[in-house]
Coordinates of C-alpha atoms in Angstrom, one line a residue:
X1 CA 155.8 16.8 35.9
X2 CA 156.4 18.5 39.3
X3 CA 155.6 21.9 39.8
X4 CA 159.1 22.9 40.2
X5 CA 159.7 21.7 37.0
X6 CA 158.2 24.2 35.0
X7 CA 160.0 27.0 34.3
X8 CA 156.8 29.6 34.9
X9 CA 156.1 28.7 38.0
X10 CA 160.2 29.0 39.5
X11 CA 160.8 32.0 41.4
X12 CA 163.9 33.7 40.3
X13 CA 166.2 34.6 43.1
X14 CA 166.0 38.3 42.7
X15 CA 163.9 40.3 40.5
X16 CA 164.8 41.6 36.8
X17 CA 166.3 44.9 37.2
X18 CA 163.2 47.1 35.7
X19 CA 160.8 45.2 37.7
X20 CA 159.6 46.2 41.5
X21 CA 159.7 43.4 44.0
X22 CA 157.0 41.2 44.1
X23 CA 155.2 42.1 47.5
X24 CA 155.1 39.7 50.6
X25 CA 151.9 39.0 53.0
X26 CA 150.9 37.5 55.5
X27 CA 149.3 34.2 55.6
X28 CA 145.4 34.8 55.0
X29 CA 144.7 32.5 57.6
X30 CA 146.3 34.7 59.9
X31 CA 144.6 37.8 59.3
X32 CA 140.9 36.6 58.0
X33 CA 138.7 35.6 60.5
X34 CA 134.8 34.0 59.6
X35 CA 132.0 36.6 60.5
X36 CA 130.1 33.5 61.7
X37 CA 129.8 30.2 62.5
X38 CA 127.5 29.3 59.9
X39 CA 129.2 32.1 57.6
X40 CA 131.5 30.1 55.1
X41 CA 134.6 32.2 54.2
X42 CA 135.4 33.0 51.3
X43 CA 138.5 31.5 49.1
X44 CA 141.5 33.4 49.7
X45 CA 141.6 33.4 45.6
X46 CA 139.3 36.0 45.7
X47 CA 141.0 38.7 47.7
X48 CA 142.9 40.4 44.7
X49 CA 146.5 40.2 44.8
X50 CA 146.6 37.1 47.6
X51 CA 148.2 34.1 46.5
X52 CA 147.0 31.2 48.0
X53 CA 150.0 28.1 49.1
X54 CA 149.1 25.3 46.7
X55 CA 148.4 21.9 48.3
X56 CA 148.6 18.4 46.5
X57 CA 144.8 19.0 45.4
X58 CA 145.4 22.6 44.8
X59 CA 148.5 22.5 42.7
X60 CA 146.6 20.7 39.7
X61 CA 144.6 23.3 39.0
X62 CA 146.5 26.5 40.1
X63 CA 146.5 29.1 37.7
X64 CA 149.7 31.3 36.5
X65 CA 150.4 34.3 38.8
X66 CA 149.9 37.3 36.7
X67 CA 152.5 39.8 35.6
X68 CA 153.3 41.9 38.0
X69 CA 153.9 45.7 37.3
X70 CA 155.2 49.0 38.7
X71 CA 152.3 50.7 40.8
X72 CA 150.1 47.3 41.5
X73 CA 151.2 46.6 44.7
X74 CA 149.2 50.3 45.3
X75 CA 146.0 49.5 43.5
X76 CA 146.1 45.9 44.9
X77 CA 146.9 46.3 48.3
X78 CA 145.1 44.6 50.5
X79 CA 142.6 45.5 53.0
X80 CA 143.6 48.1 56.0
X81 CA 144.5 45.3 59.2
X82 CA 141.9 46.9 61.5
X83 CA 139.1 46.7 59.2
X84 CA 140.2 42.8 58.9
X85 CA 139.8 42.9 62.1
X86 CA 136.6 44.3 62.4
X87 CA 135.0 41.0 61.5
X88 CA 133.6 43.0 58.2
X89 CA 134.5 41.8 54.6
X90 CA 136.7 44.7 53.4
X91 CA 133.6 46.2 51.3
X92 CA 131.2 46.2 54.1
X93 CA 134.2 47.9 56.2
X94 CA 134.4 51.2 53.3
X95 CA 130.9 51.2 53.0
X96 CA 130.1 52.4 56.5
X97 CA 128.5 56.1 56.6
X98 CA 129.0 59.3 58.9
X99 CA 126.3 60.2 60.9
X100 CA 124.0 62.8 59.2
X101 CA 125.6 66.1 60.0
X102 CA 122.7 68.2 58.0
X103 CA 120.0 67.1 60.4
X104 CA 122.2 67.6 63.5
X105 CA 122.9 71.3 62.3
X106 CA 119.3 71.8 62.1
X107 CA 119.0 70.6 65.8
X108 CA 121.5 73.1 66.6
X109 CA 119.8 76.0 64.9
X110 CA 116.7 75.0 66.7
X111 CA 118.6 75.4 69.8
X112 CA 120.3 79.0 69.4
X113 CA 116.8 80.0 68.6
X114 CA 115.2 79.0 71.1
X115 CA 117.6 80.5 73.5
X116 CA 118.0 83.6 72.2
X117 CA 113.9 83.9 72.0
X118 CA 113.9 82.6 75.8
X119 CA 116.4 85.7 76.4
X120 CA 114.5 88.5 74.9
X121 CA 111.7 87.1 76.7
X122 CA 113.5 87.5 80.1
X123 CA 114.7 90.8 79.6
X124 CA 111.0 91.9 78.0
X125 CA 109.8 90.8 81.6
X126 CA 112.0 92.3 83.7
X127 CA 111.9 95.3 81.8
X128 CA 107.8 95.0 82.3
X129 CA 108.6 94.6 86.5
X130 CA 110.8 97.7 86.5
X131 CA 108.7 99.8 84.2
X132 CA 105.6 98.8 87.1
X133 CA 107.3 99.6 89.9
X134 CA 108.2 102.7 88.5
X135 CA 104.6 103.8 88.1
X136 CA 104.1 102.7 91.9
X137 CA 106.6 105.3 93.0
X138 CA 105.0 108.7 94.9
X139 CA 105.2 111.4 91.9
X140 CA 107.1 113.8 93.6
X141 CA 109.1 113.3 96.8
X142 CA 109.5 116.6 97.5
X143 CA 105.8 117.7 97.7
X144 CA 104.5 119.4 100.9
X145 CA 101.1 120.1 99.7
X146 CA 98.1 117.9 100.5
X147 CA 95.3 117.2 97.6
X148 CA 91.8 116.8 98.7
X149 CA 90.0 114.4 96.6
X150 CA 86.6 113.0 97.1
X151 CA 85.8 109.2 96.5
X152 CA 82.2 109.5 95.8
X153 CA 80.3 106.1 96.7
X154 CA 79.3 103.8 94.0
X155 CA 83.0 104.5 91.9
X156 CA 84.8 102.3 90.0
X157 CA 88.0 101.4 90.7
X158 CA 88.8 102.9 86.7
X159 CA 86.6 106.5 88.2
X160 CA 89.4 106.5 90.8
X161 CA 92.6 105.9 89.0
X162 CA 91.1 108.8 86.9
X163 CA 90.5 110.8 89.9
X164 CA 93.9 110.2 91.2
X165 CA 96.0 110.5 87.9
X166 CA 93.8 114.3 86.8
X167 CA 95.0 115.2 90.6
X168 CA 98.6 114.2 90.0
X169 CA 98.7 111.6 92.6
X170 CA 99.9 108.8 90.8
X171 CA 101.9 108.3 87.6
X172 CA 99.7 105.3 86.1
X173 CA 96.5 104.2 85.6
X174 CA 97.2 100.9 84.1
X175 CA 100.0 100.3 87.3
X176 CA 97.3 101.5 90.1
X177 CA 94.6 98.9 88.8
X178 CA 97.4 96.4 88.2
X179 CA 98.0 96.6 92.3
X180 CA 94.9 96.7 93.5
X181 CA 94.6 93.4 91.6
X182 CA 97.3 92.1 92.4
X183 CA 97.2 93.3 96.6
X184 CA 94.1 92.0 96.4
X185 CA 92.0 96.0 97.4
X186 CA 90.0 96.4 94.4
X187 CA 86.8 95.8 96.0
X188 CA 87.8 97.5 99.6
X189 CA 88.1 100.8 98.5
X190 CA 85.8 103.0 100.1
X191 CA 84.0 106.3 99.4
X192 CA 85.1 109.5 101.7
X193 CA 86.8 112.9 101.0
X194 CA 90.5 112.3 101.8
X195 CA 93.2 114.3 102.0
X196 CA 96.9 113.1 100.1
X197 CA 100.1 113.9 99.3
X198 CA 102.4 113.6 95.8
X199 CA 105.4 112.3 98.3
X200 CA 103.0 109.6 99.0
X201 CA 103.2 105.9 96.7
X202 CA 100.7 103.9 95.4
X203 CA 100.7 101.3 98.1
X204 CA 100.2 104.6 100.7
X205 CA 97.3 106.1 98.7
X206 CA 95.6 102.5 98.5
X207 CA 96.1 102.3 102.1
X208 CA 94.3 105.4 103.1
X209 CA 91.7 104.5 100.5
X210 CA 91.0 101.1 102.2
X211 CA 90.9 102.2 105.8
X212 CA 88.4 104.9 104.5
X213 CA 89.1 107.3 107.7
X214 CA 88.7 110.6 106.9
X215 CA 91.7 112.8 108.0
X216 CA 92.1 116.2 109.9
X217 CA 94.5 118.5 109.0
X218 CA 95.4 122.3 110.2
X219 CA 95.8 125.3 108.8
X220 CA 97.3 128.3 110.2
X221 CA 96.8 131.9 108.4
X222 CA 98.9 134.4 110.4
X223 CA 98.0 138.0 111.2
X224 CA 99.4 139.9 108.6
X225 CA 99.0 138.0 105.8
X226 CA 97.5 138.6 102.3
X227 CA 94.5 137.1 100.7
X228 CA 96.8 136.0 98.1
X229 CA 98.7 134.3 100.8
X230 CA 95.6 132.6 102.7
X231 CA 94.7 131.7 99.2
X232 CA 97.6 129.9 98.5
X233 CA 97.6 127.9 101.6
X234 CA 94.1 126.7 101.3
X235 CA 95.5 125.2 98.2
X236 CA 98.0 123.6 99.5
X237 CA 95.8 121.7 102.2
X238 CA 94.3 120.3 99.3
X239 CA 92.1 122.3 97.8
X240 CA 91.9 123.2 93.8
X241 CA 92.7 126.9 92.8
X242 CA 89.1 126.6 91.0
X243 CA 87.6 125.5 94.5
X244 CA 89.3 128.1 96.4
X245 CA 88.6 131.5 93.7
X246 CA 84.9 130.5 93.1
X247 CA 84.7 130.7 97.1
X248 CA 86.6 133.5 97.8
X249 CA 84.2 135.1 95.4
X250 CA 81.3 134.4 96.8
X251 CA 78.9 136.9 99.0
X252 CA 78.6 136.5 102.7
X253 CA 76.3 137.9 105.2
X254 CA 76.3 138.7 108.9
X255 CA 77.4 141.7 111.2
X256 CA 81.0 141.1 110.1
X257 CA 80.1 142.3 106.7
X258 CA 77.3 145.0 107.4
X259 CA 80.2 148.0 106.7
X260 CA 82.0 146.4 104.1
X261 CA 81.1 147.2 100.3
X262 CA 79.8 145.1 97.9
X263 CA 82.4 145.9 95.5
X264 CA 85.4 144.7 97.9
X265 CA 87.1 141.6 98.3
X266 CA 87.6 139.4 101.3
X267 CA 90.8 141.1 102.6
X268 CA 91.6 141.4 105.8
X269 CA 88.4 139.2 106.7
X270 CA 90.4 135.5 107.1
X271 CA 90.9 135.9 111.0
X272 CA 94.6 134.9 111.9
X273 CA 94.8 131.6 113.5
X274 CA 95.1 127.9 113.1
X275 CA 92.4 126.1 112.6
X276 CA 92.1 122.1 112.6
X277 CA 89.2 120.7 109.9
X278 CA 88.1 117.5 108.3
X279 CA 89.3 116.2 105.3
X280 CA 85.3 116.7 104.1
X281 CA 85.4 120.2 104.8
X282 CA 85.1 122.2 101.6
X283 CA 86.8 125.7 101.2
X284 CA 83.3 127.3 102.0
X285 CA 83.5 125.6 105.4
X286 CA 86.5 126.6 106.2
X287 CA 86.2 130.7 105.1
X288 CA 83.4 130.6 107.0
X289 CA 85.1 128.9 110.5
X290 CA 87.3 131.7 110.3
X291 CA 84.4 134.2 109.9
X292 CA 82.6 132.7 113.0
X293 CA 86.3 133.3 114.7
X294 CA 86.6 136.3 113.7
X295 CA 83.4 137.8 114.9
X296 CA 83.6 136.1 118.3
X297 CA 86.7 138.0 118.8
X298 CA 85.8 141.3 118.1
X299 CA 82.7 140.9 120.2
X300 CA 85.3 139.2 123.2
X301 CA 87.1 142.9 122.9
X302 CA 84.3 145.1 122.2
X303 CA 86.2 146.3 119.1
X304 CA 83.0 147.7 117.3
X305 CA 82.3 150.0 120.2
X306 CA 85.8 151.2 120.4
X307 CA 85.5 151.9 116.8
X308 CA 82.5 153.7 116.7
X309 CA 83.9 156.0 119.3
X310 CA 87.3 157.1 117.0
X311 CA 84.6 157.4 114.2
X312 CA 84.8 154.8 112.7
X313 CA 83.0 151.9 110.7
X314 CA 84.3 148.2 111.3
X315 CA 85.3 148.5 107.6
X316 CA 87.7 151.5 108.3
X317 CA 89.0 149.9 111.5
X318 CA 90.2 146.7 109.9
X319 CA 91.6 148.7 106.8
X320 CA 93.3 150.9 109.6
X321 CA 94.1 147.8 111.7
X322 CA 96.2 146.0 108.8
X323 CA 98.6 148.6 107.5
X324 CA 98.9 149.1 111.7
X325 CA 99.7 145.6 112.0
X326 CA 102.3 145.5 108.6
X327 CA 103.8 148.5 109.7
X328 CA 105.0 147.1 113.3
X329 CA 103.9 143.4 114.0
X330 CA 104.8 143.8 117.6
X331 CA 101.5 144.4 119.7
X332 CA 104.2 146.7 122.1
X333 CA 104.0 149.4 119.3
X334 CA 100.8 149.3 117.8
X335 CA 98.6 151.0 120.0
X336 CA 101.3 154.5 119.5
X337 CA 101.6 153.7 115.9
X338 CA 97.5 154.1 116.1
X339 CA 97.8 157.0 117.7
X340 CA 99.8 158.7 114.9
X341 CA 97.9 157.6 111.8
X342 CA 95.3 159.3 114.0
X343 CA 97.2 162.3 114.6
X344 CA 98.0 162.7 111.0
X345 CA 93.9 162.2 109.4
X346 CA 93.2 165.0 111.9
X347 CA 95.3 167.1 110.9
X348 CA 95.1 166.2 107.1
X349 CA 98.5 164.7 106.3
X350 CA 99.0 161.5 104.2
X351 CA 99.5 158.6 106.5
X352 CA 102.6 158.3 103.9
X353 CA 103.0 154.3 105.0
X354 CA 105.6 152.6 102.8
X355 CA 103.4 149.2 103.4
X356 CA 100.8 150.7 101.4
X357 CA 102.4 151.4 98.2
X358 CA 104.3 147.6 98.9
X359 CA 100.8 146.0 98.9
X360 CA 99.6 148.4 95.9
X361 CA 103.0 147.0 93.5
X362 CA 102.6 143.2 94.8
X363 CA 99.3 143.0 94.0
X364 CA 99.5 144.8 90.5
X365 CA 102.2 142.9 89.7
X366 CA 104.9 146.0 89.4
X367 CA 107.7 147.8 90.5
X368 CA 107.7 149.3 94.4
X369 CA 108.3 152.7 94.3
X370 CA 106.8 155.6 96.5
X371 CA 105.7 157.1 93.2
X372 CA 102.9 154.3 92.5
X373 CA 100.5 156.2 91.1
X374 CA 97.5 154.1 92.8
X375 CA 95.0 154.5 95.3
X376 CA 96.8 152.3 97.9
X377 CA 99.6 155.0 98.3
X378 CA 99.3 156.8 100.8
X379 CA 102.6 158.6 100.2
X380 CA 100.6 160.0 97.1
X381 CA 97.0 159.7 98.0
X382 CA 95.8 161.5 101.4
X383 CA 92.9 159.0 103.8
X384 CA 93.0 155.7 103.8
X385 CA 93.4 152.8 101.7
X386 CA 90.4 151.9 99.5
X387 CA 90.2 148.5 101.8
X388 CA 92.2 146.5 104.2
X389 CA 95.8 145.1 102.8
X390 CA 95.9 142.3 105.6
X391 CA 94.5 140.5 107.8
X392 CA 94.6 142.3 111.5
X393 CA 95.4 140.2 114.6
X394 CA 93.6 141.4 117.7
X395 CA 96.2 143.1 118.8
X396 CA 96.0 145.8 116.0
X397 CA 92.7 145.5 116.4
X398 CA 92.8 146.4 119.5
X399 CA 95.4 149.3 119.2
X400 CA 92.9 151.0 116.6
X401 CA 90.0 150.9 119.1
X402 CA 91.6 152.1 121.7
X403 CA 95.0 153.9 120.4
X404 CA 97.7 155.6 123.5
X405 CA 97.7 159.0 123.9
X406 CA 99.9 161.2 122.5
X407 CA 100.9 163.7 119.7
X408 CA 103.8 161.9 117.6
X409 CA 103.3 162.8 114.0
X410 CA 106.3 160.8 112.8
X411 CA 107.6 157.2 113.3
X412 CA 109.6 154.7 112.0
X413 CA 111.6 151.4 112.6
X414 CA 115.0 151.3 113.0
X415 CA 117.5 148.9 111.8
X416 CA 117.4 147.0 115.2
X417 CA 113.6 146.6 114.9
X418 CA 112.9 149.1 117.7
X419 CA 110.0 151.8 117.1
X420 CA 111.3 155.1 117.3
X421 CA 108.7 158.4 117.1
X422 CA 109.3 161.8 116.5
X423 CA 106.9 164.8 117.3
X424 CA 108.6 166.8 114.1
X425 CA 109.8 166.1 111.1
X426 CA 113.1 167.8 112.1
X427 CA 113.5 165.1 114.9
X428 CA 112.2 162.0 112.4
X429 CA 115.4 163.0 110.1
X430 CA 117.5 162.7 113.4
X431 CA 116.0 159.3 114.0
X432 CA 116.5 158.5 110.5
X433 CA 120.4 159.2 110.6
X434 CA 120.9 157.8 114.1
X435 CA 118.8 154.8 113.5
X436 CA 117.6 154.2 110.1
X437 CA 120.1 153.9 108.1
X438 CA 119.9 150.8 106.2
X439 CA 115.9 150.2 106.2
X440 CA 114.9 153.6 105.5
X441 CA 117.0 153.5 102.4
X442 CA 113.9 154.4 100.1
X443 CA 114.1 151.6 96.9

């Protein structure tokens, strides 16, 4: 019997009305391809769903179609064209995997952490750089005073930074050894007594430390001055205030001192001038280069002589010389202004100088008034002052040795500077209205 013959295997012209079509493919032949050569594919009768044509041979022993039902051409559908295509049997296709994603997150982890560490380690080193140049910078800009500071031979670099930070020169210890390391002047450094500054940096200081000359410097004390004042610029060149008090309060001897009593200090003994000293010089050197001066210019204008003859020691005539030289700094007056004070311890009045009492209130640390009750004011106290309240310039010295002629009792300086004297005290009020009227306002 022919196949068409049977009844089960004739396709009816259209489907029953409750059944879905009967889907239509493609020739197998036309879509599977062999893997390989020596692969041998696999009978179409396997692929579920694919019906094979039926040749003479195959027709014999082809099997009924199955039924065919609503939803199988879904779960029977065959293989996705490109993974035909592939050259992969349809299983091999599905059962290819992603690549690992877990251990490709961990890689990028790794990554973010290592750049964020690499980040804070930037910014820790730059933040190191700035911090270090900081500590290079001079400590204060605006400094004017020098420090002395002796390098002792045999230091350490460390003894040094030490000496250098206690002094206030530099800012760091750590920084200062750091650069000497690094410019390569730890072991040039040399021993010497040197004289720096706070507006100076670190790479300054190491340079005067390494050329190991030992500096100069100057120092000026003006006639007129204070001890305080002379103290305070020996301090500045340099010097500590320990240095400079344990020195001012020292004794010294010679023929400068032979009047002056043990009990005083060394006012109006600092000799006006400038002076120009090494940087080794210590604050007992330089007291006594101005005591050296001192005496070589009193003997230069035979001041003791001219002393002794207005009866008096060289301890009076410097006390006398320095309210002399407060009261009028111009040499043009002195000599008269001499002549009054003179006039006025003859006859027994107060010398009644406003300096005095000034000197008495700075030096106490009060009020100026003329009614300082102290020894020093000679509005209140009749002689002279105890001691000296300046240093004298020759001039003054001079105008006390050998004072003009005269008898003015009164004088006083007039709001245009000028010196004006008065034999009474009738004519001194004239001079005070006419001349006097904003500086002899009486505070």
């Amino acid at each position: 019997m022919r196949p068409n013959d049977d009844p089960r295997l004739n396709t009816p012209s259209s489907p029953p009305p409750n059944e879905l079509p009967r889907p239509r493919f493609r020739p197998m032949n036309d879509v599977v391809r062999s893997t390989s050569q020596n692969q041998q594919s696999r009978p179409l009768n396997d692929v579920q769903g694919v019906s094979r044509p039926q040749t003479s041979q195959s027709r014999q022993t082809a099997t009924l179609p199955r039924p065919v039902h609503p939803g199988d051409h879904l779960l029977s559908a065959p293989p996705h064209e490109d993974m035909l295509e592939s050259g992969l049997p349809p299983s091999d296709s599905m059962n290819i995997s992603e690549p690992p994603r877990k251990k490709r997150s961990k890689w990028k982890v790794f990554g973010v952490v290592v750049a964020v560490l690499l980040l804070l380690a930037g910014s820790a080193i730059a933040g190191l750089f700035w911090w270090y140049q900081q500590q290079l910078q001079p400590v204060d800009v605006n400094a004017t005073e020098r420090t002395r500071v002796v390098i002792e031979s045999g230091s350490t670099p460390s003894i040094i930074a030490d000496q250098l930070k206690d002094r206030g020169l530099i800012r760091n210890t750590a920084a200062f050894s750091l650069y000497i390391n690094l410019s390569k002047t730890r072991d040039t450094l040399k021993a010497g007594t040197y004289n720096l500054q706070k507006n100076e940096s670190v790479e300054q200081i190491v340079g005067h430390l390494v050329s190991g000359k030992q500096d100069t410097f100057r120092l000026t004390f003006l006639p007129g001055d204070t001890l305080a004042n002379h103290k305070k610029k020996i301090i500045e060149a340099g010097y500590s205030d320990a240095e400079v008090t344990a020195a001012l309060a020292k004794t010294y001897s010679g023929a400068l001192f032979a009047s002056k009593p043990a009990s005083a200090d060394l006012e109006g003994y600092i000799y006006g001038e400038t002076y120009e000293f090494s940087s080794s010089a210590t604050v007992e050197d330089i007291l006594q280069r101005t005591f050296t001066e001192f005496e070589s210019k009193l003997s230069e204008a035979n001041i003791v002589e001219g002393l002794k003859k207005q009866g008096f020691t060289l301890y009076q005539g410097i006390t006398l010389a320095s309210i002399v030289q407060r009261e009028v700094p111009s040499s043009g007056d002195q000599k008269q202004v001499a002549q009054v004070f003179y006039s006025r311890l003859k006859v027994g009045m107060n010398l009644g100088s406003d300096v005095t009492y000034q000197y008495a209130a700075d030096k106490s640390g009060v009020e100026r008034t003329p009614l300082l009750d102290s020894p020093y004011n000679t509005r209140k106290y009749a002689g002279l002052t105890p001691g000296p309240i300046a240093s004298p310039g020759l001039s003054s010295l001079q105008a006390v040795a050998t004072p003009a002629s005269g008898n003015y009792l009164f004088f006083l300086s007039g709001d245009d500077d000028k010196t004006y004297f008065a034999r009474t005290n009738a004519e001194h009020e004239q001079n005070i209205v006419l001349h006097c009227k904003e500086k002899c306002l009486i505070p």
